XYZ file of C-alpha atoms in Angstrom:
744
model
C 161.148 119.181 116.100
C 160.694 117.702 119.566
C 157.462 115.977 120.446
C 157.171 115.879 124.208
C 153.463 115.221 124.664
C 152.719 111.837 126.205
C 150.294 109.601 124.301
C 147.035 109.744 126.230
C 145.641 106.519 124.787
C 148.176 103.712 124.858
C 147.264 100.184 123.869
C 148.413 98.049 126.837
C 149.269 94.569 125.612
C 149.924 92.445 128.677
C 149.902 89.075 130.333
C 148.879 88.968 134.019
C 151.489 87.943 136.612
C 155.223 88.204 137.028
C 157.895 86.804 134.766
C 159.975 83.949 136.115
C 163.685 84.221 135.435
C 165.298 83.774 133.045
C 162.846 85.479 130.678
C 163.297 86.414 127.019
C 161.130 87.747 124.171
C 161.932 88.219 120.485
C 158.473 89.756 119.676
C 157.582 87.049 117.185
C 157.267 84.024 119.499
C 154.808 84.705 121.000
C 153.373 87.407 118.739
C 153.309 91.063 119.721
C 149.613 90.934 120.657
C 150.120 88.206 123.290
C 153.253 89.006 125.343
C 154.837 86.482 127.717
C 153.730 86.523 131.335
C 155.002 89.631 133.087
C 155.636 91.652 129.924
C 153.571 94.753 129.133
C 153.812 96.773 125.909
C 152.255 100.234 125.556
C 152.685 100.955 121.861
C 150.285 103.766 121.056
C 147.208 103.847 118.854
C 148.704 103.896 115.369
C 148.999 100.130 114.910
C 152.758 100.251 114.233
C 153.625 97.559 116.763
C 156.537 95.882 115.005
C 159.230 96.323 112.397
C 159.862 93.602 109.839
C 162.988 92.706 107.892
C 166.403 91.335 108.741
C 167.920 94.831 109.004
C 165.560 95.659 111.884
C 165.913 92.421 113.864
C 168.260 89.688 115.053
C 167.873 85.952 115.374
C 166.446 85.296 111.927
C 162.745 85.910 112.727
C 162.641 89.305 110.926
C 160.459 90.883 113.652
C 161.325 93.521 116.256
C 159.368 95.796 118.582
C 158.658 99.275 117.186
C 158.595 102.282 119.517
C 157.769 105.494 117.694
C 156.141 108.010 120.041
C 156.822 109.802 123.300
C 155.534 107.716 126.199
C 155.593 104.336 124.450
C 157.149 101.590 126.550
C 157.947 97.942 127.146
C 157.914 96.847 130.803
C 158.918 93.524 132.380
C 157.649 92.715 135.889
C 159.944 90.034 137.308
C 159.441 87.693 140.238
C 162.971 87.579 141.618
C 166.376 89.180 141.750
C 167.475 90.028 138.228
C 170.706 88.899 136.721
C 172.219 90.380 133.594
C 169.926 92.294 131.203
C 170.755 92.193 127.480
C 168.958 93.604 124.420
C 169.484 94.615 120.790
C 168.539 98.118 119.687
C 168.869 100.532 116.748
C 167.641 103.928 115.616
C 165.416 103.826 112.566
C 163.090 105.954 110.517
C 165.651 108.349 109.019
C 166.022 108.275 105.237
C 168.522 107.860 103.660
C 170.909 107.596 106.651
C 169.184 105.888 109.630
C 170.165 107.388 112.956
C 168.494 108.544 116.139
C 167.920 111.778 118.009
C 165.784 112.351 121.064
C 165.909 110.415 124.355
C 165.246 106.709 124.814
C 165.731 105.287 128.320
C 166.365 101.826 129.741
C 165.153 101.950 133.345
C 164.746 99.907 136.529
C 162.417 100.131 139.526
C 161.765 98.299 142.768
C 158.062 99.143 142.906
C 157.027 100.130 139.366
C 156.538 103.767 140.428
C 159.985 105.298 140.937
C 162.360 104.755 138.019
C 166.092 105.231 137.550
C 168.068 104.959 134.331
C 170.302 102.053 133.515
C 171.127 103.791 130.235
C 169.739 106.789 128.326
C 170.260 106.906 124.561
C 170.504 110.326 122.922
C 172.019 108.882 119.753
C 172.016 105.477 118.056
C 173.319 104.084 114.822
C 171.118 102.483 112.191
C 172.590 99.033 112.893
C 171.247 96.564 115.453
C 173.650 96.683 118.434
C 173.697 94.552 121.599
C 173.891 96.190 125.026
C 174.274 94.620 128.475
C 173.116 96.098 131.807
C 173.360 94.972 135.446
C 170.163 95.888 137.322
C 170.147 96.254 141.113
C 169.232 93.142 143.081
C 166.200 94.982 144.514
C 164.759 95.849 141.098
C 161.591 94.016 140.096
C 160.707 96.100 137.014
C 162.697 96.767 133.845
C 161.352 99.345 131.387
C 162.282 100.482 127.883
C 160.797 103.970 127.671
C 160.627 106.530 124.847
C 161.288 109.648 126.921
C 161.417 112.239 124.121
C 160.434 111.588 120.523
C 161.986 113.756 117.821
C 160.489 113.854 114.350
C 161.985 111.247 112.045
C 163.492 109.022 114.759
C 162.085 105.694 115.889
C 163.483 102.726 117.813
C 163.677 99.032 116.927
C 164.129 96.754 119.962
C 164.720 93.000 119.791
C 165.707 89.881 121.753
C 165.377 91.275 125.277
C 166.635 88.857 127.944
C 166.855 89.006 131.741
C 168.932 86.220 133.230
C 168.573 84.743 136.698
C 170.797 86.142 139.420
C 173.548 83.798 140.690
C 172.096 81.178 143.032
C 172.296 82.081 146.734
C 173.024 79.478 149.453
C 169.298 79.285 150.247
C 166.568 79.572 147.579
C 162.973 78.502 148.238
C 160.849 77.406 145.275
C 157.252 76.144 145.359
C 155.748 74.097 142.526
C 152.396 72.644 141.647
C 153.051 69.896 139.170
C 155.695 71.238 136.812
C 154.666 74.894 137.220
C 156.786 77.111 139.468
C 154.620 79.423 141.572
C 155.439 83.074 142.182
C 155.402 84.550 145.655
C 152.151 86.407 146.433
C 150.498 85.417 143.159
C 147.250 83.549 142.600
C 147.010 79.816 142.091
C 143.796 78.542 140.487
C 142.790 75.393 142.319
C 139.471 75.048 140.512
C 137.225 72.448 142.123
C 139.992 69.916 142.807
C 139.429 68.221 146.177
C 143.168 67.574 146.690
C 146.171 69.442 145.282
C 149.784 68.411 145.817
C 152.471 71.092 146.223
C 156.241 70.612 146.161
C 158.649 72.689 148.242
C 162.146 72.741 146.804
C 165.483 74.221 147.858
C 167.375 75.474 144.806
C 170.177 76.981 146.888
C 173.813 75.959 146.976
C 174.708 75.158 150.583
C 172.131 75.774 153.360
C 169.299 73.480 154.421
C 165.776 74.887 154.130
C 163.861 74.736 157.408
C 160.064 74.815 157.196
C 158.693 76.349 160.372
C 154.979 76.131 159.555
C 152.341 76.282 156.830
C 149.065 78.095 157.507
C 145.749 78.656 155.720
C 143.858 81.931 156.109
C 141.502 84.066 154.034
C 137.762 84.719 153.814
C 136.986 81.042 153.119
C 139.768 79.505 155.240
C 137.372 76.887 156.647
C 137.075 75.347 153.154
C 140.767 74.377 153.165
C 142.855 71.957 155.256
C 146.513 70.943 155.057
C 148.222 67.581 154.915
C 151.451 66.760 156.738
C 154.899 68.105 155.763
C 158.507 67.655 156.912
C 160.210 70.368 158.913
C 163.334 70.608 156.787
C 164.430 70.238 153.180
C 168.040 69.658 152.115
C 169.837 72.040 149.796
C 170.883 71.285 146.222
C 167.453 70.291 144.919
C 166.059 68.765 148.077
C 162.247 68.595 148.070
C 159.252 67.992 150.296
C 155.544 67.811 149.483
C 152.303 68.710 151.182
C 148.628 68.491 150.143
C 145.892 71.092 150.202
C 142.369 69.683 150.671
C 139.358 71.632 149.459
C 135.829 71.034 150.784
C 133.685 74.011 149.721
C 131.158 75.388 152.145
C 129.136 76.820 149.239
C 129.101 76.939 145.471
C 130.940 79.673 143.613
C 134.229 81.480 144.161
C 136.130 80.460 147.311
C 139.322 82.193 148.389
C 142.121 81.176 150.733
C 145.735 82.059 151.376
C 148.639 79.724 152.033
C 151.621 81.038 153.980
C 154.821 78.996 154.124
C 157.212 80.123 156.878
C 160.873 79.116 156.397
C 164.399 80.297 157.098
C 164.594 81.874 153.610
C 164.426 85.456 154.838
C 163.757 86.914 151.372
C 160.603 84.802 150.935
C 159.305 84.559 154.480
C 156.486 83.928 154.385
C 155.978 82.593 150.863
C 152.339 83.418 150.087
C 149.997 81.658 147.664
C 146.552 83.134 147.019
C 144.235 80.219 146.252
C 141.235 80.666 143.941
C 138.975 77.632 144.272
C 135.517 76.887 142.897
C 132.630 75.302 144.708
C 130.591 73.418 142.113
C 131.131 74.111 138.402
C 131.397 77.881 138.133
C 132.670 80.983 139.905
C 130.277 83.265 141.771
C 128.016 85.419 139.630
C 129.023 89.126 139.539
C 126.890 91.252 141.834
C 126.449 93.972 139.206
C 126.145 94.161 135.444
C 128.154 96.518 133.221
C 126.337 99.839 133.730
C 126.835 101.303 130.259
C 128.551 101.233 126.898
C 129.562 104.500 125.229
C 130.342 104.916 121.523
C 132.263 107.982 120.401
C 134.579 109.396 117.734
C 132.363 107.887 115.041
C 133.584 107.959 111.447
C 132.707 105.871 108.425
C 135.687 103.579 109.051
C 136.193 103.629 112.825
C 134.800 104.442 116.255
C 135.616 103.776 119.914
C 133.630 101.735 122.459
C 134.032 102.416 126.196
C 132.978 99.909 128.880
C 131.529 101.116 132.178
C 132.985 99.571 135.348
C 130.838 96.950 137.098
C 131.267 96.724 140.880
C 132.009 93.165 141.976
C 133.057 91.953 138.514
C 136.443 90.481 137.673
C 136.233 90.563 133.886
C 134.230 91.852 130.903
C 133.110 90.434 127.575
C 131.680 92.536 124.733
C 129.794 91.086 121.757
C 129.461 92.759 118.366
C 126.942 92.192 115.600
C 126.446 93.761 112.201
C 122.914 94.483 111.028
C 120.784 93.432 113.996
C 120.232 93.466 117.752
C 122.278 91.091 119.905
C 120.228 88.282 121.437
C 123.147 85.903 121.960
C 124.729 85.404 125.407
C 127.996 83.775 126.504
C 127.914 80.263 127.973
C 129.153 79.572 131.511
C 132.389 77.644 131.707
C 133.446 78.592 128.169
C 136.582 80.706 127.709
C 136.251 83.082 124.763
C 138.885 84.935 122.786
C 138.448 88.049 120.706
C 137.092 87.001 117.321
C 135.174 83.937 118.558
C 131.531 83.655 117.505
C 128.519 83.062 119.719
C 125.774 82.421 117.192
C 125.871 85.403 114.831
C 127.561 87.688 117.351
C 131.337 88.029 117.592
C 133.488 88.650 120.648
C 134.879 92.166 120.224
C 136.609 92.445 123.596
C 137.419 90.233 126.584
C 139.587 91.428 129.455
C 140.072 92.151 133.126
C 139.683 95.922 133.041
C 137.191 98.417 131.789
C 138.683 99.905 128.665
C 138.130 101.894 125.543
C 138.702 99.662 122.553
C 138.526 100.212 118.819
C 136.621 97.570 116.808
C 138.326 96.682 113.554
C 137.130 96.370 109.954
C 134.324 98.925 110.123
C 132.202 99.614 107.024
C 130.465 102.827 105.999
C 126.676 103.190 106.203
C 126.360 100.014 108.298
C 124.427 99.148 111.469
C 126.430 97.828 114.448
C 125.228 96.597 117.841
C 127.215 95.859 121.000
C 126.380 94.152 124.296
C 128.654 93.993 127.380
C 128.585 91.287 130.061
C 130.316 91.185 133.439
C 131.712 87.829 134.538
C 133.838 86.152 137.182
C 136.076 83.149 137.203
C 139.304 81.765 135.767
C 139.378 79.848 132.479
C 136.919 76.986 132.472
C 134.961 78.278 135.482
C 133.508 81.498 134.051
C 130.108 82.627 135.317
C 128.578 85.257 133.016
C 125.911 87.692 134.182
C 123.658 87.531 131.125
C 120.608 89.468 132.297
C 120.237 93.097 131.179
C 123.636 93.555 129.529
C 124.696 97.079 128.673
C 123.969 97.716 124.998
C 124.793 100.317 122.369
C 124.192 100.628 118.654
C 124.986 102.991 115.804
C 124.887 103.427 112.057
C 128.186 104.543 110.606
C 128.040 107.528 108.250
C 128.385 107.238 104.500
C 131.431 108.659 102.747
C 132.706 111.842 104.391
C 134.423 114.055 101.800
C 133.102 117.192 103.492
C 134.093 120.266 101.447
C 137.095 118.498 99.882
C 135.754 119.079 96.343
C 134.343 122.556 96.913
C 136.653 124.078 94.290
C 136.040 121.356 91.674
C 133.430 121.898 88.942
C 132.890 118.912 86.628
C 131.248 121.235 84.094
C 134.399 123.319 83.770
C 136.808 122.883 80.882
C 139.596 122.862 83.494
C 137.968 119.989 85.407
C 140.782 117.452 84.886
C 143.530 119.946 85.707
C 141.675 121.160 88.783
C 141.067 117.604 89.976
C 144.697 116.665 89.408
C 145.820 119.623 91.486
C 143.444 118.699 94.294
C 144.269 115.006 94.703
C 148.005 115.654 94.202
C 148.189 117.108 97.721
C 149.237 114.090 99.827
C 151.215 112.937 102.861
C 153.392 110.118 101.527
C 153.105 106.791 103.344
C 156.101 104.628 102.474
C 155.500 101.267 100.824
C 157.058 99.446 103.799
C 154.463 101.032 106.103
C 151.444 99.621 104.263
C 151.000 96.798 106.798
C 151.220 98.864 110.003
C 149.144 101.683 108.535
C 146.484 100.002 106.383
C 146.424 96.324 107.374
C 146.775 96.700 111.141
C 144.600 99.797 111.392
C 141.846 98.901 108.987
C 141.836 95.783 106.793
C 142.572 93.077 109.382
C 139.507 91.369 110.866
C 139.176 89.375 114.067
C 138.534 85.680 113.638
C 138.197 82.702 115.971
C 140.777 81.683 118.584
C 142.136 85.210 118.915
C 143.550 85.257 115.393
C 143.121 87.723 112.552
C 142.381 87.384 108.849
C 142.981 89.379 105.664
C 141.584 88.257 102.310
C 143.122 88.433 98.857
C 141.256 91.086 96.862
C 141.372 89.080 93.625
C 140.545 85.551 94.849
C 139.126 85.982 98.379
C 141.693 83.450 99.691
C 142.018 84.062 103.443
C 145.319 84.588 105.240
C 144.713 83.690 108.903
C 147.471 84.658 111.320
C 148.492 85.572 114.840
C 150.014 89.022 115.247
C 152.248 90.305 113.849
C 151.058 90.463 110.250
C 153.775 89.323 107.825
C 154.168 89.638 104.072
C 155.105 86.702 101.861
C 158.876 86.638 101.433
C 159.329 83.390 99.496
C 158.061 79.824 99.634
C 158.876 78.277 102.987
C 160.396 81.474 104.403
C 157.353 82.153 106.611
C 153.677 81.120 106.677
C 152.494 84.398 105.139
C 150.773 84.332 101.736
C 149.962 87.952 100.821
C 151.897 90.654 98.981
C 151.143 94.288 98.123
C 149.553 94.333 94.675
C 149.912 97.412 92.469
C 146.577 97.559 90.613
C 148.167 100.017 88.179
C 151.113 97.705 87.560
C 154.601 99.025 88.255
C 155.676 98.228 84.708
C 152.836 100.424 83.385
C 154.205 103.464 85.222
C 156.139 105.744 82.854
C 158.606 106.699 85.605
C 159.686 103.057 86.019
C 162.862 102.577 84.044
C 163.699 99.309 85.773
C 165.925 98.477 88.727
C 168.931 100.004 87.004
C 167.252 103.399 87.191
C 166.972 103.225 90.967
C 163.277 102.364 90.874
C 161.236 102.698 93.004
C 163.313 105.622 94.303
C 163.530 108.890 92.431
C 166.584 111.109 91.901
C 166.177 112.478 95.445
C 166.542 108.988 96.930
C 162.932 108.838 98.114
C 160.201 106.550 96.845
C 158.108 107.715 93.942
C 154.605 108.532 95.163
C 153.102 106.358 92.430
C 154.936 103.360 93.904
C 153.483 103.715 97.395
C 150.099 105.377 96.776
C 147.643 103.654 99.125
C 144.701 104.034 96.738
C 146.501 101.722 94.290
C 147.746 99.071 96.741
C 145.743 96.011 97.833
C 146.710 92.740 99.566
C 146.776 89.828 97.111
C 147.795 86.184 97.412
C 151.262 86.018 95.901
C 151.205 82.566 94.311
C 147.526 82.300 93.402
C 146.825 85.917 92.409
C 149.638 88.475 92.292
C 152.058 86.321 90.307
C 149.217 85.156 88.033
C 147.991 88.643 87.282
C 151.593 89.894 86.884
C 151.263 92.973 84.643
C 148.573 91.513 82.422
C 145.592 93.726 81.571
C 142.258 93.087 83.247
C 139.521 91.478 81.196
C 136.861 88.777 80.905
C 138.447 85.320 80.675
C 136.821 83.144 78.012
C 139.390 80.328 78.159
C 141.069 79.946 81.553
C 144.606 78.631 81.864
C 144.554 79.085 85.656
C 141.761 79.428 88.218
C 142.464 79.997 91.913
C 141.325 77.404 94.510
C 138.294 79.552 95.393
C 137.098 79.591 91.785
C 137.581 83.379 91.751
C 140.562 85.009 90.082
C 141.340 83.640 86.605
C 144.141 83.959 84.089
C 143.519 83.119 80.457
C 142.489 84.561 77.121
C 139.485 86.727 76.333
C 137.179 86.428 73.330
C 139.869 88.065 71.171
C 142.533 85.550 72.286
C 144.323 88.248 74.310
C 145.861 87.219 77.669
C 143.926 88.893 80.497
C 143.361 88.515 84.237
C 139.840 88.500 85.693
C 139.412 89.142 89.463
C 136.420 88.338 91.623
C 133.323 90.359 90.723
C 133.231 92.645 93.758
C 136.758 93.913 93.088
C 136.149 94.833 89.454
C 134.665 98.262 90.107
C 137.221 98.912 92.862
C 140.171 98.255 90.579
C 138.642 100.329 87.752
C 138.309 103.309 90.088
C 141.882 102.777 91.331
C 143.157 102.879 87.733
C 141.117 105.996 86.922
C 142.490 107.647 90.072
C 146.099 106.860 89.125
C 145.661 108.357 85.644
C 144.272 111.626 86.985
C 146.576 111.787 90.013
C 149.880 111.423 88.142
C 149.241 112.540 84.560
C 151.258 115.603 83.626
C 153.661 115.577 86.581
C 157.040 116.693 85.220
C 155.331 116.768 81.791
C 155.047 112.962 81.797
C 151.900 111.519 80.216
C 150.148 108.665 81.988
C 148.124 106.245 79.900
C 146.833 102.718 80.302
C 148.627 100.140 78.136
C 147.144 99.514 74.707
C 145.935 96.076 75.773
C 143.762 97.401 78.601
C 140.140 97.790 77.498
C 139.003 101.128 78.956
C 135.376 100.549 77.964
C 135.384 97.340 80.016
C 136.713 99.252 83.020
C 133.904 101.792 82.633
C 131.432 98.909 82.452
C 132.851 97.366 85.639
C 132.668 100.775 87.310
C 128.925 100.860 86.584
C 128.227 97.198 87.413
C 130.133 97.238 90.714
C 129.481 100.641 92.341
C 131.383 101.686 95.480
C 130.588 99.317 98.348
C 130.449 100.263 102.014
C 133.914 98.738 102.387
C 135.373 100.754 99.502
C 133.775 103.962 100.789
C 135.162 103.429 104.293
C 138.595 102.482 102.918
C 138.627 105.727 100.911
C 137.814 107.731 104.043
C 140.487 105.838 105.995
C 143.156 106.520 103.371
C 142.088 110.162 103.303
C 142.697 110.297 107.073
C 146.328 109.231 106.679
C 147.443 109.958 103.093
C 145.342 113.158 103.042
C 143.806 112.736 99.598
C 140.765 110.963 98.173
C 139.761 108.864 95.189
C 137.228 111.171 93.496
C 135.575 108.365 91.527
C 134.477 106.676 94.754
C 133.024 109.933 96.084
C 131.577 111.033 92.716
C 131.064 108.007 90.432
C 129.536 110.084 87.589
C 132.747 112.053 87.166
C 134.181 109.270 85.003
C 131.793 110.542 82.299
C 133.737 113.820 82.088
C 137.109 112.232 81.214
C 138.318 110.408 78.116
C 140.786 108.081 79.824
C 142.335 107.084 76.490
C 143.949 110.493 76.028
C 143.064 112.239 79.318
C 140.952 114.945 77.684
C 137.784 116.585 78.960
C 134.338 115.413 77.840
C 131.772 118.250 78.083
C 128.482 117.513 79.766
C 126.087 117.934 76.846
C 123.067 118.174 79.138
C 124.344 120.950 81.406
C 123.606 124.625 80.600
C 126.881 126.492 80.121
C 127.828 130.072 79.118
C 131.416 131.197 78.543
C 132.345 134.798 77.576
C 135.128 134.855 74.969
C 135.393 138.671 74.660
C 136.244 141.012 76.205
C 139.113 139.233 77.934
C 140.583 140.556 81.148
C 142.774 143.567 80.517
C 141.302 144.398 77.079
C 141.887 148.020 76.047
C 138.527 149.204 74.657
C 138.233 152.917 73.794
C 135.215 155.018 74.800
C 133.167 156.087 71.785
C 133.850 153.036 69.681
C 131.826 149.878 68.917
C 133.089 146.426 70.008
C 131.705 142.856 69.857
C 130.792 140.984 73.035
C 131.073 137.259 72.199
C 130.216 134.058 74.042
C 129.687 130.354 73.646
C 126.744 128.527 75.180
C 125.257 125.097 75.635
C 121.664 124.190 76.501
C 120.693 127.871 76.953
C 117.852 129.419 74.910
C 117.913 133.122 75.774
C 120.554 135.304 77.383
C 120.596 138.758 78.986
C 123.647 140.944 78.253
C 124.577 143.156 81.200
C 127.241 145.813 81.886
C 128.947 147.134 85.036
C 131.246 150.188 84.987
C 132.836 149.349 88.349
C 132.165 147.221 91.428
C 130.310 150.005 93.249
C 127.563 150.035 90.629
C 125.004 147.323 89.878
C 124.953 145.469 86.561
C 122.600 147.154 84.052
C 120.791 145.211 81.343
C 121.682 146.125 77.755
C 119.713 143.642 75.676
C 117.992 140.233 75.625
C 119.026 137.919 72.755
C 118.885 134.311 71.582
C 121.878 132.517 73.092
C 122.714 130.991 69.730
C 123.738 134.399 68.311
C 126.886 134.314 70.410
C 127.579 137.984 69.666
C 126.366 141.484 70.488
C 128.000 144.640 69.138
C 127.969 147.387 71.736
C 128.862 151.075 71.515
C 131.074 152.045 74.443
C 129.513 155.359 75.548
C 130.663 155.664 79.170
C 133.344 157.467 81.132
C 136.798 155.840 81.010
C 137.345 153.065 83.644
C 139.698 150.156 84.364
C 137.061 148.147 86.260
C 134.359 147.531 83.646
C 132.809 144.064 83.193
C 130.167 142.404 80.990
C 127.963 139.561 82.167
C 125.940 137.068 80.091
C 123.069 135.503 82.078
C 120.612 132.739 81.163
C 117.144 134.293 81.227
C 115.416 131.097 82.379
C 118.101 130.114 84.892
C 119.959 133.183 86.251
C 122.373 130.945 88.183
C 123.939 130.040 84.826
C 126.121 132.982 83.827
C 129.580 134.048 82.734
C 131.356 137.284 83.674
C 134.282 138.840 81.832
C 137.447 139.884 83.563
C 138.092 143.546 84.398
C 139.080 145.721 81.451
């Protein structure tokens, strides 16, 4: 099926300015969330920003860019004539034979508006392949663009490089210190009184003649020029000149340098100068007018920032459980995740935007405050009066009518529940990070980094995007793996690697292997490997305790080896185990049971002691949004009382009034003029009313009122023949409790 709708909400990941040539990016250094200067990635809203694994990458870093929707792109804005373009690419996402269908385009543009194809892929193999293109000398933009997505096909892109064009006879370059400046870009002078620039000729055979250097702009009077030579030799010849800054007022001061030479392609060479009078930039003339919060769910919502006239940038603070009184400090450069007092930076950027805060909990109060500010790094001036504010309380769990057909008082409760939660959209094990970690579990932390904690020990894994899984000691800095709470070896379908596990006979992963309700991030060395497939229990004599003091391996009071996680995961894991038993028991006539060493009564105790937290409730809603099923024991904690998890049999609710007719059964052939017994079973009902209906067009008529404990009434069938007769037994004190026979 073709998907030709363009994503309306792309996540633009960008660095301001143009890329100097040569330029290259492998998507791991720097990370995908902080592209090199001049590179912009629009990779959708699903969090799947990268692929991992050697098969999807080149160069040994195991990371590539993932493009998986119509309209997603990677664009490079370059500062000069391009040389050769090279890249590695493959089709992915098809199981079991990776390939590609659809249209994926490699394009060029002179202005970033009109695009022409360098190459259009309508098929690709599942192996990383290198391609080389030769862009036009006038092109200043290169774009990798998913023109038409077809279901099942994605693209992995890696190691994109644009070389410099061959050197011409005359090539003007301007430097400040060791940094090469880009024509018509901004140079931050700050409050330096004197700045030295170097003019260099990188050509191969023509002298560079400097005709003049001028200063203009709205604050031109603040700037003066030092002397310079009129010519610069070729082959690395250089000259220098100084720019003097004497501000006429405090705040932001702007000028423009123009260097006129005989380099016709860069004549004039323009430098926009951003200088600061005093310590800080000018204060914005207007504050952010509003913040809007929408699309609110228990696990996520969006925040939109109103545009402030006269502001260069915006900073948004976030706080949980209270109003924001904190304000940013002038001259301090903040990154997303940094703290100001008890408030955290949720967004900082140059444009108004709609952003999605991460790690949202159910039934929790959140406050936001937005500030306009001006100034480059180190010279920020924040407008702190009357910031735009917004607040909300996220909803509690949102099962809606998901369980409308489930009755815990019914003898078919377990079967009905199994049938309900069996309806899923499989999320492959390899997609756990892009789906769950990137979209929900990862939290912002200081210095623009992110953090995910081990569920057993609370050990933090702090990282810069992309998120990586542990692949072996020393292989990468990652520490976490995907922990199966219901251990793989406990699963009756797991016959070992020789059986093809975790893939079934059809070549696809078993659902029990990748079920998101059962998977949690755990520290490999200090938690996952220690727990192994040991049962959970209370450790009386520890043989290992993690560095946090939480997460222990040892023996319990009966000398049995058990693993004990941190307290606030105990109820979570119990509910995950209960879910797995109900979800998979009976599929293909296979019985699911916990191993003999796992104390079920202890799990029930943990379930009571550690009820569903706001995090667990939100996580359940999030998984329901993508895997399309729910953990019923998070939504309905008392339902564990209806199931004997030792043998997966139903436990009746001995306090609930119940009536069940046992005769006549549907389709019974009773003859008019004869006497027959109406029988029933009941629980917690004192008196019943026996009623009869000849067909659906007539009302039920009352025959007799009896003690419920009799369980029987012999009736004489003295009516006209019918195939639509029914009896009904109704509780006299509570008419909503009743049972009706099938048609006979």
